[in-house]
Short mmCIF file of C-alpha atoms in Angstrom, two decimals:
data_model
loop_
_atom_site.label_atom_id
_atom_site.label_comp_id
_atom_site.label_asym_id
_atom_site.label_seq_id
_atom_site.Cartn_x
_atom_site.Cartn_y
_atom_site.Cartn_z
CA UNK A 199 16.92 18.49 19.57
CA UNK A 200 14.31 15.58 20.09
CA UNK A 201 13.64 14.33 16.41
CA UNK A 202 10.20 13.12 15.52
CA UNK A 203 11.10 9.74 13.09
CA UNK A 204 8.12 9.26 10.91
CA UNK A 205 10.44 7.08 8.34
CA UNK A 206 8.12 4.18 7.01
CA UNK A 207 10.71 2.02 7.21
CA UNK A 208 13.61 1.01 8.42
CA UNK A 209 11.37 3.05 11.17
CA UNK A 210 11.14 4.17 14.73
CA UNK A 211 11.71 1.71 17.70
CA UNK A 212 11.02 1.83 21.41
CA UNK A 213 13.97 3.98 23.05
CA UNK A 214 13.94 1.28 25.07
CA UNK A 215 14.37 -1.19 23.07
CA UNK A 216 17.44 0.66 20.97
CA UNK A 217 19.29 0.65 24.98
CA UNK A 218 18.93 -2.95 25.53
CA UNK A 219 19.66 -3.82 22.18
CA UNK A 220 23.25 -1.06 22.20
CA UNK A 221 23.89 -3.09 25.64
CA UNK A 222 23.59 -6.31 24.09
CA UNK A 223 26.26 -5.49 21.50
CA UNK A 224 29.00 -4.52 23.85
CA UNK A 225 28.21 -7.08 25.98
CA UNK A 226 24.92 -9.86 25.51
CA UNK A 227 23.70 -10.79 29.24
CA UNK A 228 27.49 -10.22 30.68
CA UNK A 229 29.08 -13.22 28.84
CA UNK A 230 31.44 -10.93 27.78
CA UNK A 231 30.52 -11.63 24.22
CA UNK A 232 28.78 -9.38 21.68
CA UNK A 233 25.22 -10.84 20.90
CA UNK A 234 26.35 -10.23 17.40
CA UNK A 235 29.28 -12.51 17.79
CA UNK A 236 28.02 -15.41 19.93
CA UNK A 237 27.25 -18.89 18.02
CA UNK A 238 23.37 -19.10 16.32
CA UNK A 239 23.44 -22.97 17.55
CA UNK A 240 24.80 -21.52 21.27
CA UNK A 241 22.04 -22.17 24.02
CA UNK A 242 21.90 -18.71 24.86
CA UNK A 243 20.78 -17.63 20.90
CA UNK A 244 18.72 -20.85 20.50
CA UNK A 245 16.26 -19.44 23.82
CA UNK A 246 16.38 -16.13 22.34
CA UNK A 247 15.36 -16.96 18.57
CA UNK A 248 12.61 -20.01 20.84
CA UNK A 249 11.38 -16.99 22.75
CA UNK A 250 10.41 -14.57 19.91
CA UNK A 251 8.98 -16.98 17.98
CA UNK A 252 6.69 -18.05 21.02
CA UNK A 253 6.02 -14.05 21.89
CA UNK A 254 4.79 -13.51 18.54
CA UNK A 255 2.35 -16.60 18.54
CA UNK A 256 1.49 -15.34 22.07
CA UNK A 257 0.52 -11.52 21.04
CA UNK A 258 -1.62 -12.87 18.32
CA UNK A 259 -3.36 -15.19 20.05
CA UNK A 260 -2.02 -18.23 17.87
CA UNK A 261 -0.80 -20.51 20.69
CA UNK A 262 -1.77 -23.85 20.49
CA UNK A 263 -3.65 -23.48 17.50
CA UNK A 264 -1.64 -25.05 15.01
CA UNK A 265 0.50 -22.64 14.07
CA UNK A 266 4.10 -21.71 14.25
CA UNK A 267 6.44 -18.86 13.90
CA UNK A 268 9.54 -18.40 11.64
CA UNK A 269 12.21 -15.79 11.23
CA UNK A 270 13.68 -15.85 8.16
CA UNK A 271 15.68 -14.00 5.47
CA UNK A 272 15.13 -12.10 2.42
CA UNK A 273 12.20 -9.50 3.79
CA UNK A 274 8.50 -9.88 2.49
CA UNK A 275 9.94 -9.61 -1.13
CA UNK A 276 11.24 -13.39 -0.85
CA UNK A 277 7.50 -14.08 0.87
CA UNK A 278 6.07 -13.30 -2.36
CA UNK A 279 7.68 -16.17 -3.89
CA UNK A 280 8.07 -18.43 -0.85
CA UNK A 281 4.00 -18.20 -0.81
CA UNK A 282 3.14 -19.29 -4.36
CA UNK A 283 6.19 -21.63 -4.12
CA UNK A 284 4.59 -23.53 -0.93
CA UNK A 285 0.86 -23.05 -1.97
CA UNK A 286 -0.15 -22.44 -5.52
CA UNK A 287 -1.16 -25.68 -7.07
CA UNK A 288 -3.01 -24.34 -9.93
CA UNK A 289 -4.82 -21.64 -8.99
CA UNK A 290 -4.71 -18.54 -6.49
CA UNK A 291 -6.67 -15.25 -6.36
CA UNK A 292 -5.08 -12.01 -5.15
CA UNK A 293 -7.04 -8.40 -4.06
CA UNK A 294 -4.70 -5.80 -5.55
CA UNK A 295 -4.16 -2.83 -3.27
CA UNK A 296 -0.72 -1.34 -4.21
CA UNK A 297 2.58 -1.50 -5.26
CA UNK A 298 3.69 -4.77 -3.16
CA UNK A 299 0.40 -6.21 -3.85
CA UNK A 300 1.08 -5.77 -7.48
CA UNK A 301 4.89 -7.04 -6.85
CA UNK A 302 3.17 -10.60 -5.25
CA UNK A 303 1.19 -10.66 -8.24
CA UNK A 304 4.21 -11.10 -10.64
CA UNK A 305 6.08 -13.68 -8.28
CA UNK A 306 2.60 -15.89 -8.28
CA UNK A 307 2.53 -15.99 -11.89
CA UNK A 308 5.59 -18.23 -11.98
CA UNK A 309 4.10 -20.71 -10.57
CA UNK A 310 0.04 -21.33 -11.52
CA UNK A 311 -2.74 -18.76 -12.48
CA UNK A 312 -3.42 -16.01 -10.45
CA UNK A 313 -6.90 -14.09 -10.64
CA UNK A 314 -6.76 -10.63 -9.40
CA UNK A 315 -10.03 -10.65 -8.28
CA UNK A 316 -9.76 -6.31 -7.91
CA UNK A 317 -7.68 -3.54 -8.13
CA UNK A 318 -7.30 -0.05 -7.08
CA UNK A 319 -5.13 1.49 -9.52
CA UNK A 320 -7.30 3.12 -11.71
CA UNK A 321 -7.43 5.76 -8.55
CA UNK A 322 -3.51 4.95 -8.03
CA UNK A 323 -4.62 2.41 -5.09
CA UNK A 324 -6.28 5.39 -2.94
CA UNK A 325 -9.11 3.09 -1.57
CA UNK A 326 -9.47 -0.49 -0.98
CA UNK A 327 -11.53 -2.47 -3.19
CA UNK A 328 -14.68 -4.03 -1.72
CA UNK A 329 -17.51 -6.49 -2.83
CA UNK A 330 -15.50 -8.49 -5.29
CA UNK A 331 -16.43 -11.99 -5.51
CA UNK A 332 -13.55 -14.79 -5.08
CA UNK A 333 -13.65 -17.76 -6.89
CA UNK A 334 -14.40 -21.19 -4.82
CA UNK A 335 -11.69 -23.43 -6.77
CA UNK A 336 -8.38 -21.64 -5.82
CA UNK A 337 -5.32 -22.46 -3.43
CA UNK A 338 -5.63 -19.45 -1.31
CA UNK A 339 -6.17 -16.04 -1.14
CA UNK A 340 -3.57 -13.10 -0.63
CA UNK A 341 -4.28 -9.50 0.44
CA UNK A 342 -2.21 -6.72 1.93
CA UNK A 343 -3.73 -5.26 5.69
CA UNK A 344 -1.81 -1.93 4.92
CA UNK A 345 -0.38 0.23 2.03
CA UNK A 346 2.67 1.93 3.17
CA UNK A 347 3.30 3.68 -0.21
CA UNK A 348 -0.59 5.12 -0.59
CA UNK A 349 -1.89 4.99 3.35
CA UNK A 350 -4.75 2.28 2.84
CA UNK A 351 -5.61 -0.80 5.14
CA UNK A 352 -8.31 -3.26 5.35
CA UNK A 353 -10.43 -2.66 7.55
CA UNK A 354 -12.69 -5.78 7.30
CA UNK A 355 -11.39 -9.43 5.53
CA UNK A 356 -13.26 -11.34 3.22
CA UNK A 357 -14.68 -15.15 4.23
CA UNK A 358 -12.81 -17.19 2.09
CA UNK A 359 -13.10 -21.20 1.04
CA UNK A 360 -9.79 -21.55 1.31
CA UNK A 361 -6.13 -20.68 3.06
CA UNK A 362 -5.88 -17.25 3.76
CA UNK A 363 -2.58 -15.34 2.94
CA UNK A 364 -1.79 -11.73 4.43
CA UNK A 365 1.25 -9.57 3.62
CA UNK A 366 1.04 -7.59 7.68
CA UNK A 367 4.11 -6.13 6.95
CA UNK A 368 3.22 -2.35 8.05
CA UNK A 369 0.68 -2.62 10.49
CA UNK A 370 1.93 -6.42 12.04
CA UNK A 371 0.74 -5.81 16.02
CA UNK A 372 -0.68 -2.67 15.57
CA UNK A 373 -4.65 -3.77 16.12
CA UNK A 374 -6.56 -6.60 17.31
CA UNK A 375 -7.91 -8.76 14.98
CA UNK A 376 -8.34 -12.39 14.93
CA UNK A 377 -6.16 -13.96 13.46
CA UNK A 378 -6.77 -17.41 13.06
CA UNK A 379 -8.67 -16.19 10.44
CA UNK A 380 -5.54 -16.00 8.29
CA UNK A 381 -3.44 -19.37 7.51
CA UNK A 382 -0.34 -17.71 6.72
CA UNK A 383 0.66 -13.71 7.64
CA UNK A 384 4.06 -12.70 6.88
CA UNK A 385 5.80 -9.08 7.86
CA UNK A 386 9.12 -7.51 7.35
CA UNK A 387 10.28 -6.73 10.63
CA UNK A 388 11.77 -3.08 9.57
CA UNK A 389 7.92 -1.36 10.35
CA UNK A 390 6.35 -2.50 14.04
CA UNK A 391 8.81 -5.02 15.21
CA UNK A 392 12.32 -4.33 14.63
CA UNK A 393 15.24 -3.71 12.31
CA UNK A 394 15.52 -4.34 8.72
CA UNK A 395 17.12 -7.84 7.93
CA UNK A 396 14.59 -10.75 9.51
CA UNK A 397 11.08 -11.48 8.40
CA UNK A 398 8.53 -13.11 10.54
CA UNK A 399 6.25 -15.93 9.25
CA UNK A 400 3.18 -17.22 11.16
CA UNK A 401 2.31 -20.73 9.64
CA UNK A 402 -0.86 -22.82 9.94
CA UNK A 403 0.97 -26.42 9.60
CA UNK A 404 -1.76 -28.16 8.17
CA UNK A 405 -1.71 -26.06 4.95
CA UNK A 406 1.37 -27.16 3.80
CA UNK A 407 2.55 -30.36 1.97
CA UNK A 408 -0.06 -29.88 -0.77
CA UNK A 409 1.71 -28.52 -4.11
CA UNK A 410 3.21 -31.37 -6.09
CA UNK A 411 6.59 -29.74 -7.48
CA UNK A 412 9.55 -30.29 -6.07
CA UNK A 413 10.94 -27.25 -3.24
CA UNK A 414 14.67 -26.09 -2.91
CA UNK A 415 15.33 -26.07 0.95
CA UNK A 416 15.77 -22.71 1.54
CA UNK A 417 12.28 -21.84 0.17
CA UNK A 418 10.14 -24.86 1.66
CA UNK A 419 8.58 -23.85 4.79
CA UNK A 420 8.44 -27.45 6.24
CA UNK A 421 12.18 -27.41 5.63
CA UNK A 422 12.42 -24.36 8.34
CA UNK A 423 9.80 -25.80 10.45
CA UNK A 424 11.57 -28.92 11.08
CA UNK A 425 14.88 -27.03 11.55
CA UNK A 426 13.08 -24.62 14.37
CA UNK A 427 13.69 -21.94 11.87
CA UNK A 428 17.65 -22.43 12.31
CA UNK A 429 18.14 -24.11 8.79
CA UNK A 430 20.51 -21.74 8.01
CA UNK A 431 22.44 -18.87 10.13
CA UNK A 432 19.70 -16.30 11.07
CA UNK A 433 19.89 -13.23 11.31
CA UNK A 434 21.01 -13.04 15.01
CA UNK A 435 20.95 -9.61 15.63
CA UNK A 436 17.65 -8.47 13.62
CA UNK A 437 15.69 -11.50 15.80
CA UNK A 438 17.15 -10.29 19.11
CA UNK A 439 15.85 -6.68 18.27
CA UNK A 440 12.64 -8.12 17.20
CA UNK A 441 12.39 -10.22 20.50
CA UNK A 442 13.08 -7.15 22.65
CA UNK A 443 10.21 -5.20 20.88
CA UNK A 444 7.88 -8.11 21.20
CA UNK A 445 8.44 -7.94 25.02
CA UNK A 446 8.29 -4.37 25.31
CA UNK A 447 4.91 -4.71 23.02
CA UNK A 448 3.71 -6.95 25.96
CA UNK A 449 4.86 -5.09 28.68
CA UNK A 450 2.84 -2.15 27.51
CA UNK A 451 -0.49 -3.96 27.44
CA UNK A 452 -0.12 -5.98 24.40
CA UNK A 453 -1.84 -5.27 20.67
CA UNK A 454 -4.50 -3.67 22.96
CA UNK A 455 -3.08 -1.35 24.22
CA UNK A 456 -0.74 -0.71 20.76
CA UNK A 457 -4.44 -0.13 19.31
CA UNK A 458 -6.04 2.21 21.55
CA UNK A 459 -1.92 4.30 21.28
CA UNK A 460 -2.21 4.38 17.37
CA UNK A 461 -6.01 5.15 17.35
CA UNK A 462 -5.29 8.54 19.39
CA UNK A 463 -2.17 9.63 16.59
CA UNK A 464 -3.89 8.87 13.70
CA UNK A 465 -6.73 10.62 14.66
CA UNK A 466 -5.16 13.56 16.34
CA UNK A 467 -3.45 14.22 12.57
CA UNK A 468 -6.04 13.09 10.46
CA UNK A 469 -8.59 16.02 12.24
CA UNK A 470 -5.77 18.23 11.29
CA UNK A 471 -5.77 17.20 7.61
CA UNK A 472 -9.55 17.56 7.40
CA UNK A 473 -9.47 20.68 9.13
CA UNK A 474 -7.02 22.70 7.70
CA UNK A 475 -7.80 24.42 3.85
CA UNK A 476 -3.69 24.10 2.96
CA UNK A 477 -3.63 20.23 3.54
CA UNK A 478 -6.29 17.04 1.65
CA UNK A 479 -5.85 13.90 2.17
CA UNK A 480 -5.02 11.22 -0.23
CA UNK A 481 -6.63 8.04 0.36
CA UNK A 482 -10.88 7.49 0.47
CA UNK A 483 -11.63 8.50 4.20
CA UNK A 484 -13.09 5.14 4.89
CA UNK A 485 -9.81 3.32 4.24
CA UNK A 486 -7.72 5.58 5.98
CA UNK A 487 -4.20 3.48 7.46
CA UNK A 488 -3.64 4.37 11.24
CA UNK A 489 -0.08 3.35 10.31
CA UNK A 490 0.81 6.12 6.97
CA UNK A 491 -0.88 8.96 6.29
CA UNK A 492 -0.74 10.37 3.31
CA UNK A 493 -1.44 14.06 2.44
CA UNK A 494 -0.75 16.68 0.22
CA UNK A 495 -0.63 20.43 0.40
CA UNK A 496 -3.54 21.93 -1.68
CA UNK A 497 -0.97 24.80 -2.92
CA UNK A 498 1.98 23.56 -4.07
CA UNK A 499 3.82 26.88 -3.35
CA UNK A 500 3.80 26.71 0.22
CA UNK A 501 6.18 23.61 -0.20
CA UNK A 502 9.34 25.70 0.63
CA UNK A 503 7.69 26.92 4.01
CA UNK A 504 6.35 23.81 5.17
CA UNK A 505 9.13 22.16 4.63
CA UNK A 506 11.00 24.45 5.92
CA UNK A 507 8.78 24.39 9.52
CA UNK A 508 8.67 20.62 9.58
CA UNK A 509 12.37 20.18 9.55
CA UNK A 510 13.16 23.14 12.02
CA UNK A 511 10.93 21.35 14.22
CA UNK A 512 13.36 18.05 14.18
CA UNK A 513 11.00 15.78 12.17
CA UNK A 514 12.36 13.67 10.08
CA UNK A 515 10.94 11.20 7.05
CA UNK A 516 7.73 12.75 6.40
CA UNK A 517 8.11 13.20 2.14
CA UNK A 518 6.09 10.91 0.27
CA UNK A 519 6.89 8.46 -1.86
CA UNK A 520 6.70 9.48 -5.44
CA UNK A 521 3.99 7.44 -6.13
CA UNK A 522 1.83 9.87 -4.62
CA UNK A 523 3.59 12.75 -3.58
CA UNK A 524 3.29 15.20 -0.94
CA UNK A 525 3.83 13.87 2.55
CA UNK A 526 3.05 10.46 4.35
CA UNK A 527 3.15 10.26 8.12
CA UNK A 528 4.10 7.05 9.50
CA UNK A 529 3.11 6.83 12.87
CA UNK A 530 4.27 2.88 14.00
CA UNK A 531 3.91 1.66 17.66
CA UNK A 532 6.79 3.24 18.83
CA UNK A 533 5.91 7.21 17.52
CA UNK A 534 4.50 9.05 20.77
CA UNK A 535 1.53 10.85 20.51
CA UNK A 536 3.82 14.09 21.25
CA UNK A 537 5.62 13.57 18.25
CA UNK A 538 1.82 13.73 16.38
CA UNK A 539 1.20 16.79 18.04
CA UNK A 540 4.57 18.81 16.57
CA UNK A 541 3.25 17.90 13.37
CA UNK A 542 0.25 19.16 13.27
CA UNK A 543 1.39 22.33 15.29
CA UNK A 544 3.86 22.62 12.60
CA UNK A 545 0.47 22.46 9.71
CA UNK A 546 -1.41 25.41 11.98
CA UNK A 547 2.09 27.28 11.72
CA UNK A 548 1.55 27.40 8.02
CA UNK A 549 -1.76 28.04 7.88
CA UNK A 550 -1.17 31.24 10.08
CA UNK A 551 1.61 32.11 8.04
CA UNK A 552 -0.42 32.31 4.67
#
């Protein structure tokens, strides 16, 4: 049986991409070498880590502009410290919008003040915060796009006096937006991009240099920057998986086209939440993520059924996190519309069964 993957991560990847990358294990471009045994510094891993990091500039329309791409270690949990480490001075201010919002929050604060210029948790982060006013005398500013845990993304950025930070780790080339309006974006590549383990960074250069303490290597971004992100062994295999979902991204029509795809799902189910009397919805309708939805059942004793119908139906990873309960539906580049549609045929099932 087909199963439908809504995991939110580690999450669904192009079949595609899981062939090319099986092939490249057994053998990587008929070298007779695994890709996952061939040297980091050998020519053939230095053009692929030089390609992804290129691709990714390329899809976001970052070429040329200043910027440069890294792939590096310790998932968007180290980014919350690599951030403040590299950037806050004295001062930064940070929207709070969930649970790794809140985690960034606590790594800033080791370094300089941080103003949290909002927060959602008073609702348990079920809407994004909006006209909040953000100081003009801070180092930068640091949001989230998208709330895996609670299904929330920003649908509109502030205009900010100063370097723009972005946690993109859920929704990273899943819509068009511009983004040279952000000086750094960073994104855990287990959601849009590929398999747990590597971390991209997207780096406006000219931001950096500016903090006067002292960095350890590993955490200065110059330090990677001058090393071509190869200071120390990457993670070979997680960058090659990453690189072949960046070119299958382009191939099918670039962030476009990955827009207009999750548009379709996300409405498609979120119709189906609205519509049917055994299923609400659990963030404000205006800050709806394309990437999670989250839902719950309005009667708590039709759990055993639906859960029962979902799982027949080879879908897999659609419980909530405990946060919130219920169900969240995560519905990444890779998740075909078909998959959308067993899901909600699986929500009319129940509500003919009651």
């Amino acid at each position: 049986m087909k199963k439908h993957n809504y995991s939110a991560g580690p999450c669904i990847l192009p079949q595609k991409v899981f062939k090319e990358a099986a092939q490249g294990i057994l053998d990587y471009q008929d070298s007779g070498l695994s890709i996952m045994e061939i040297s980091h510094r050998s020519t053939a891993f230095v053009e692929v880590m030089e390609e992804a990091r290129s691709l990714s500039l390329e899809l976001l329309g970052l070429k040329d502009k200043g910027y440069t791409a890294l792939f590096l270690q310790g998932g968007a949990s180290m980014q919350f410290l690599m951030t403040a480490y590299n950037l806050l001075n004295k001062k930064a201010a940070y929207l709070n919008t969930g649970t790794w919002s809140s985690k960034a929050i606590k790594e800033a604060r080791l370094f300089g003040e941080v103003i949290e210029v909002a927060s959602s948790k008073e609702k348990n982060f079920n809407y994004i915060p909006k006209d909040y006013q953000i100081p003009g005398d801070i180092d930068y500013f640091h949001c989230t796009s998208n709330n895996t845990i609670f299904g929330t993304q920003m649908k509109d950025f502030p205009e900010v006096d100063a370097p723009v930070v972005c946690d993109m780790s859920s929704d990273i080339f899943s819509r068009e937006l511009d983004f040279s309006k952000f000086d750094l974006i960073y994104a855990g590549a287990q959601k849009n991009m590929g398999p747990a383990g590597t971390t991209l960074v997207v780096v406006k250069k000219d931001i950096l240099g500016k903090v006067e303490r002292e960095i350890p290597s590993m955490l200065n971004y110059k330090v990677h920057i001058e090393k071509d992100s190869m200071f120390n062994t990457p993670a070979v295999y997680a960058v090659y998986v990453s690189l072949l979902t960046l070119r299958w991204i382009k191939k099918n029509g670039g962030i476009k086209a990955m827009e207009k795809r999750n548009a379709e799902k996300a409405d498609l189910l979120y119709k189906e939440i609205d519509r049917n009397p055994l299923f609400k919805g659990f963030a404000e309708v205006e800050d709806r993520s394309a990437m999670n939805a989250t839902f719950n059942l309005t009667d708590e004793s039709k759990k055993e059924a639906f859960d029962k119908l979902w799982k027949d139906a080879g879908i897999n990873g659609l419980n909530g996190h405990r946060s919130v309960g219920g169900y969240r539906a995560s519905m990444y580049n890779a998740l075909d519309l078909e998959s959308v549609k067993v899901l909600v045929k699986t929500m009319q099932q129940l509500e003919q069964q009651s």
